[in-house]
Coordinates of C-alpha atoms and ligand atoms in Angstrom, one line a residue:
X1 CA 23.8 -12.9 12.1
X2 CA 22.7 -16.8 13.0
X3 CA 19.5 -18.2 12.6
X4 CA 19.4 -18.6 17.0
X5 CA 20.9 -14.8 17.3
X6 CA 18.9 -12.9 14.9
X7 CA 16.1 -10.4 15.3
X8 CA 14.3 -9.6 12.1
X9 CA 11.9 -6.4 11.9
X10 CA 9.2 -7.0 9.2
X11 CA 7.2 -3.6 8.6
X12 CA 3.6 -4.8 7.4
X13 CA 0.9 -3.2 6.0
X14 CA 0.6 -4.9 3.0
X15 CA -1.3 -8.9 2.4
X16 CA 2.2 -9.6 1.4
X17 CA 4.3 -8.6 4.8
X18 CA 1.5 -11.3 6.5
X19 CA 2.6 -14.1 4.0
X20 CA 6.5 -12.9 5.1
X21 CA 5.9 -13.0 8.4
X22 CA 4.1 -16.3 8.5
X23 CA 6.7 -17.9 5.7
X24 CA 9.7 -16.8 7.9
X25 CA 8.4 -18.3 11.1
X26 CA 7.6 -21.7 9.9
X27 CA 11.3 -21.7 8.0
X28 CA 13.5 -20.2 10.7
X29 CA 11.6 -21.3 13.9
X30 CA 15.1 -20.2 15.7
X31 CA 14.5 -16.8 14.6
X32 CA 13.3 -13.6 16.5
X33 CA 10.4 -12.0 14.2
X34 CA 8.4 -8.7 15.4
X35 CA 5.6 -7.6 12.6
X36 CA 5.2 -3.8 12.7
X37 CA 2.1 -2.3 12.1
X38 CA 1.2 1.7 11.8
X39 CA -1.9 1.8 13.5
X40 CA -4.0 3.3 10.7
X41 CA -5.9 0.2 10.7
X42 CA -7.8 -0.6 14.0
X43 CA -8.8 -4.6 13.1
X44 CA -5.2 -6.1 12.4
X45 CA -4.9 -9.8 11.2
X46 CA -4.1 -12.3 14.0
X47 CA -0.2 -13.7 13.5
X48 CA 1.4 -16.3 14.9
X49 CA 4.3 -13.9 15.7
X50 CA 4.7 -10.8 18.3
X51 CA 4.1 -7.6 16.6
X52 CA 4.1 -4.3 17.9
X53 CA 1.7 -1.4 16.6
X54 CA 2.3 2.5 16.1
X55 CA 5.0 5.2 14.9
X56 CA 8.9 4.8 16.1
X57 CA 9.1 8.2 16.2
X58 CA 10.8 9.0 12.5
X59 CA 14.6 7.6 11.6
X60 CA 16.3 8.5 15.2
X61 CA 13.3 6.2 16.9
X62 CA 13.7 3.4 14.4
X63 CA 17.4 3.6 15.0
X64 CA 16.6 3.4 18.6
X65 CA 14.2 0.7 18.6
X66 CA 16.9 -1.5 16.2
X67 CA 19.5 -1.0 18.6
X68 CA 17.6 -2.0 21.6
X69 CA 16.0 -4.9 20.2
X70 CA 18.8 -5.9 18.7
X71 CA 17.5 -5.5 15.1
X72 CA 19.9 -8.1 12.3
X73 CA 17.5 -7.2 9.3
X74 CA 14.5 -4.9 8.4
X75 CA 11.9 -6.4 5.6
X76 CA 10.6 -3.4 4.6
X77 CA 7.0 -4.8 3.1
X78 CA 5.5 -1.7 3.5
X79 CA 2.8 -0.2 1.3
X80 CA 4.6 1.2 -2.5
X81 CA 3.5 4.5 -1.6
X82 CA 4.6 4.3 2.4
X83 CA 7.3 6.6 1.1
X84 CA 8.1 8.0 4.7
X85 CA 8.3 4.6 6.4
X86 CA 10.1 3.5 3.5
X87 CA 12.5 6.6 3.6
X88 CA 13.3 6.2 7.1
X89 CA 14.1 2.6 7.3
X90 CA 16.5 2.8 4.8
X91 CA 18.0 5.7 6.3
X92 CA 18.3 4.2 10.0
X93 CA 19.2 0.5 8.9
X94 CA 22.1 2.8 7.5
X95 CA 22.8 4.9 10.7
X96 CA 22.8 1.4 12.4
X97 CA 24.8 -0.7 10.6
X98 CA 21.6 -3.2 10.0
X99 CA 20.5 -5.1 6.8
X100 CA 17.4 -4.3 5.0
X101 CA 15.5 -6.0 1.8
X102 CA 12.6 -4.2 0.7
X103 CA 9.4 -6.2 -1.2
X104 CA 8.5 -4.5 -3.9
X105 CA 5.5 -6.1 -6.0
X106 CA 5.5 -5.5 -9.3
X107 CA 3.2 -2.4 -10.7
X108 CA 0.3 -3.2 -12.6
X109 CA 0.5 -2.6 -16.3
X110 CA -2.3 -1.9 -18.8
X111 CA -3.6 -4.1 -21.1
X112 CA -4.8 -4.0 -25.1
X113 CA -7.8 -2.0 -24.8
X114 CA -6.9 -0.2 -21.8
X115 CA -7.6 3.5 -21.5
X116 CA -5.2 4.7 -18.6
X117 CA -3.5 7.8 -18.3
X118 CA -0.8 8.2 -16.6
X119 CA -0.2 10.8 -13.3
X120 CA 3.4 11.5 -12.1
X121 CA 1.4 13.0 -8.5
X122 CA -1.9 13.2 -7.2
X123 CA -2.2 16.6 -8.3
X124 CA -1.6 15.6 -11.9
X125 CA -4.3 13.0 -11.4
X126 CA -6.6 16.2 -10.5
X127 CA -5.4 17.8 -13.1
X128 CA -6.2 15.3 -15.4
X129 CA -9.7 14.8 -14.2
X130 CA -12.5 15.9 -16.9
X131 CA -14.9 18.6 -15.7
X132 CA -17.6 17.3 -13.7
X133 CA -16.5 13.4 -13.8
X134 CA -18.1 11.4 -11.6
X135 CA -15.1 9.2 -10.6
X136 CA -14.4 6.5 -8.1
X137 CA -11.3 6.9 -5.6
X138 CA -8.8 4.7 -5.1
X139 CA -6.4 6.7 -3.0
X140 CA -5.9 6.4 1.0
X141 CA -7.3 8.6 3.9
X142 CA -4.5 10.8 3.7
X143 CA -4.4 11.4 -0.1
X144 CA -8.2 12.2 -0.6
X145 CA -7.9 15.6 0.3
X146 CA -5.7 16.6 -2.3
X147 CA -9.2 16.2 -4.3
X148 CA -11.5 17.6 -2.2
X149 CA -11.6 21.3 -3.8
X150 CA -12.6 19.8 -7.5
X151 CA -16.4 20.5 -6.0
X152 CA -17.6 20.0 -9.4
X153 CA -16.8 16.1 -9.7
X154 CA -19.2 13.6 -8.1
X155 CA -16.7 11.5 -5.8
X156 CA -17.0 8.1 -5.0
X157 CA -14.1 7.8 -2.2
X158 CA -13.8 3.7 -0.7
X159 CA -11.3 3.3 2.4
X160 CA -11.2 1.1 5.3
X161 CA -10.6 3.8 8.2
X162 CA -12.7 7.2 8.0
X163 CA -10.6 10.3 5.8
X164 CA -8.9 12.9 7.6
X165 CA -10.3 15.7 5.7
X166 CA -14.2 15.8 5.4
X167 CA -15.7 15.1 1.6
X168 CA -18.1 17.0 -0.1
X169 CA -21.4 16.9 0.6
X170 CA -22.4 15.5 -3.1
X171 CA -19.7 12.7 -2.6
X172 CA -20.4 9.4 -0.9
X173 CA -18.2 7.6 1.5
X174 CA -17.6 3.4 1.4
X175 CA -15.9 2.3 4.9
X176 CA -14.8 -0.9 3.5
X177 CA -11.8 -2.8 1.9
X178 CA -11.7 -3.0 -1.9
X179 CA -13.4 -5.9 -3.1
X180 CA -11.8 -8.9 -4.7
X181 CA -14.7 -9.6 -6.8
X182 CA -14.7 -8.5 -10.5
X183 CA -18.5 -7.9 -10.6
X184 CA -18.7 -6.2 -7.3
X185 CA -16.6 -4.1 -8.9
X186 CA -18.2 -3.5 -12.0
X187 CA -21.8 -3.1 -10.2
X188 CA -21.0 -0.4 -7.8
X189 CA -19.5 1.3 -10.5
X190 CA -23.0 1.0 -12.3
X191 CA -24.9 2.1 -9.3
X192 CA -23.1 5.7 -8.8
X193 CA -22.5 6.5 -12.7
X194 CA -18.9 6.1 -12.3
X195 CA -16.7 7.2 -15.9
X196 CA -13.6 7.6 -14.5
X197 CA -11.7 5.6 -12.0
X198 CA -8.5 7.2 -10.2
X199 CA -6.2 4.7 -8.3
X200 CA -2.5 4.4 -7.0
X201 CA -0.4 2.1 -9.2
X202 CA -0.4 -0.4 -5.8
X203 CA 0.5 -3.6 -7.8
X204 CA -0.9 -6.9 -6.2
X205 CA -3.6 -9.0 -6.1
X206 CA -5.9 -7.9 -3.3
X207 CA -6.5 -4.2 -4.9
X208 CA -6.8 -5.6 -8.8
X209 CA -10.6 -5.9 -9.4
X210 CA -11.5 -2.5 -9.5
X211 CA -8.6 -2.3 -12.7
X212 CA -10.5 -5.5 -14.3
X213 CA -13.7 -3.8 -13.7
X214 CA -12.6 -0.7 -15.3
X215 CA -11.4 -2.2 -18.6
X216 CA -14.6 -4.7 -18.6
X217 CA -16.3 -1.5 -18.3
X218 CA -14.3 0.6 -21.1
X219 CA -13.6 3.6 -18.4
X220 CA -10.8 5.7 -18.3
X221 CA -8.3 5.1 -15.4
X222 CA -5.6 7.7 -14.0
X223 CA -3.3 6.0 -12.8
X224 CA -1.0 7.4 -10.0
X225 CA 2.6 6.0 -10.4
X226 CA 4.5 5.2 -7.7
X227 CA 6.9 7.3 -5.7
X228 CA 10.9 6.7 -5.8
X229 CA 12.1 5.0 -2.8
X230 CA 15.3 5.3 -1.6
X231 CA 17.9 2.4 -3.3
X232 CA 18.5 -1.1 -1.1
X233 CA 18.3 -4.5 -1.4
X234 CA 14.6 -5.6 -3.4
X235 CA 12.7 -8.6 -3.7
X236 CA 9.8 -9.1 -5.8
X237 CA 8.3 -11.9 -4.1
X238 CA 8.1 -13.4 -0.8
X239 CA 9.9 -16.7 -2.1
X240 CA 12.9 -14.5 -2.6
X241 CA 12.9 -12.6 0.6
X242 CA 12.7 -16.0 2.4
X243 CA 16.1 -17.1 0.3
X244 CA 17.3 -13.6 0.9
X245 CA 16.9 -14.0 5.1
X246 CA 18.1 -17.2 4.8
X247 CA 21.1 -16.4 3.3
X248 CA 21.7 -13.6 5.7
X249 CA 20.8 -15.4 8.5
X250 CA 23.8 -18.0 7.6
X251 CA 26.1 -15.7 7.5
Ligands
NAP301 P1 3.9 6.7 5.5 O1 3.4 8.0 5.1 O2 5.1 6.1 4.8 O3 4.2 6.6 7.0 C1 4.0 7.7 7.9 C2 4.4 7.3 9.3 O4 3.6 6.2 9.8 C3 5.8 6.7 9.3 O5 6.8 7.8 9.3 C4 5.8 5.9 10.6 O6 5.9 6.8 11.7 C5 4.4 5.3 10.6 N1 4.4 4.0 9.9 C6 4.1 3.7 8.6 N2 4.2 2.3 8.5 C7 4.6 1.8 9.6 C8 4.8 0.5 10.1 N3 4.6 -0.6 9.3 N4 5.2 0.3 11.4 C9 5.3 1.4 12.2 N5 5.1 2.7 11.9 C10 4.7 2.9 10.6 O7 2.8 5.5 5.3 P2 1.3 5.5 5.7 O8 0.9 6.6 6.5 O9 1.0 4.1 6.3 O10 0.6 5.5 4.3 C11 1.0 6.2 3.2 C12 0.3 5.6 2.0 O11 0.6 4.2 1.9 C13 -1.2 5.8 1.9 O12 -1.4 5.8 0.5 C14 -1.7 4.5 2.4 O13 -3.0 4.2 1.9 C15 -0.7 3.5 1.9 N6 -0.7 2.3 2.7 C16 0.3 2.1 3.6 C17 0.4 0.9 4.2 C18 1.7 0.7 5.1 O14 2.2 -0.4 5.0 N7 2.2 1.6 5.9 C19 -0.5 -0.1 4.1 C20 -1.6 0.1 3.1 C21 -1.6 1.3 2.4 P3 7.2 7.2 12.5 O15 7.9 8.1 11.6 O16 6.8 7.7 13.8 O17 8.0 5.9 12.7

């Protein structure tokens, strides 16, 4: 691959693939770059690159799509629990021959005082849900029905796009993105009586304030680790994908 010849495929979804995308373009101007976006979020961010929106239509599609477009390297910087996305774009960068370097940020860990417990699954983080907790959601719109029958919690259930599944009638719904402010935080869990708070082990910045407002707090979290992906190439940060691209682009 050359810097001029080169067609890189970064999968987004998370604040970091943005930072890739915009990194990569400023260091390799030469340099095809196409963002990929699932869809499940209707306002996307604005990038200074082309991006293209929606499914490929599972591993055969991807492998489809990188041979017409004449994919060189996948950055997978998908969500940590994107499992199928991340699944299939290690199996079709192998079907096709391509490269692929997956960011993976580093998973939050607790701190002295801390009172998490930790779920292999979201149905051990049911599971381990006291009777008639009154617990805040952290979990996506396709997750939150795995919850849904435990009738006797209050749920407090935050997400950007509508669920799939419909909540109980007791629960309340937040259409909104999680808040970056500690006290936000720490006052809406005041306003709805929250004691418990269950979240995915997402790692990052953007999500932490809700973890900081749970320890200021003193309540419980059950937190849901993160699925296996499949092995490849990882990065931790976007400094070393940019060396990493680099260094396959030279080559
Ligand atoms: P997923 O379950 O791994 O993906 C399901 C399907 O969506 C994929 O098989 C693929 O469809 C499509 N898809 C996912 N990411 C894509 C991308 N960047 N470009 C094109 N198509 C993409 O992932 P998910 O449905 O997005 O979410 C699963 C979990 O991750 C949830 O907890 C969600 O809250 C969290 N999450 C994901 C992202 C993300 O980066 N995808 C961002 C924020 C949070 P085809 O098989 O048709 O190609």
């Amino acid at each position: 691959m050359t810097s001029s010849s080169g067609h890189i495929l970064i999968l987004a979804g998370t604040f970091e693939a943005r930072r890739v995308a915009s990194s990569l373009s400023n260091a390799m101007p030469d340099t095809r770059l196409t963002v990929s976006f699932s869809g499940a979020v209707r306002d996307l961010p604005e990038l200074a690159v082309p991006t293209r929106v929606g499914g490929f239509g599972g591993v055969a599609g991807l492998g489809d799509y990188i041979n017409r477009a004449g994919i060189s390297l996948i950055i997978d910087a998908t969500h940590p629990f994107a499992f199928q996305m991340s699944c299939n774009a290690a199996a079709a960068a192998e079907m096709t021959g391509c490269e692929i370097i997956r960011l993976e940020r580093a998973p939050w860990e607790p701190e002295a005082g801390d009172r998490w417990r930790s779920a292999a699954n979201f149905e051990d983080a049911k599971a381990a849900l006291d009777t008639e907790a009154r617990a805040f959601f952290a979990v996506g719109r396709k997750e939150i029905g795995r919850f849904t029958d435990r009738t006797d919690l209050f749920g407090l259930v935050r997400m950007i796009e509508p669920p799939k599944h419909a909540l109980p009638d007791h629960w309340k719904l937040v259409l909104s993105r999680p808040s970056q402010q500690v006290e936000e935080e720490m006052e809406l869990f005041a306003k709805y009586r929250i004691d418990t708070l269950v979240s995915k082990n997402s790692g990052g910045t953007r999500a932490y304030a809700k973890i900081a407002a749970a320890r200021n707090l003193k309540l419980p979290v059950i937190m849901i680790e993160r699925p296996r992906l499949p092995t490849t190439k990882t990065a931790e940060s976007v400094a070393e994908i940019l060396r990493i691209a680099g260094h396959l682009a030279n080559h």
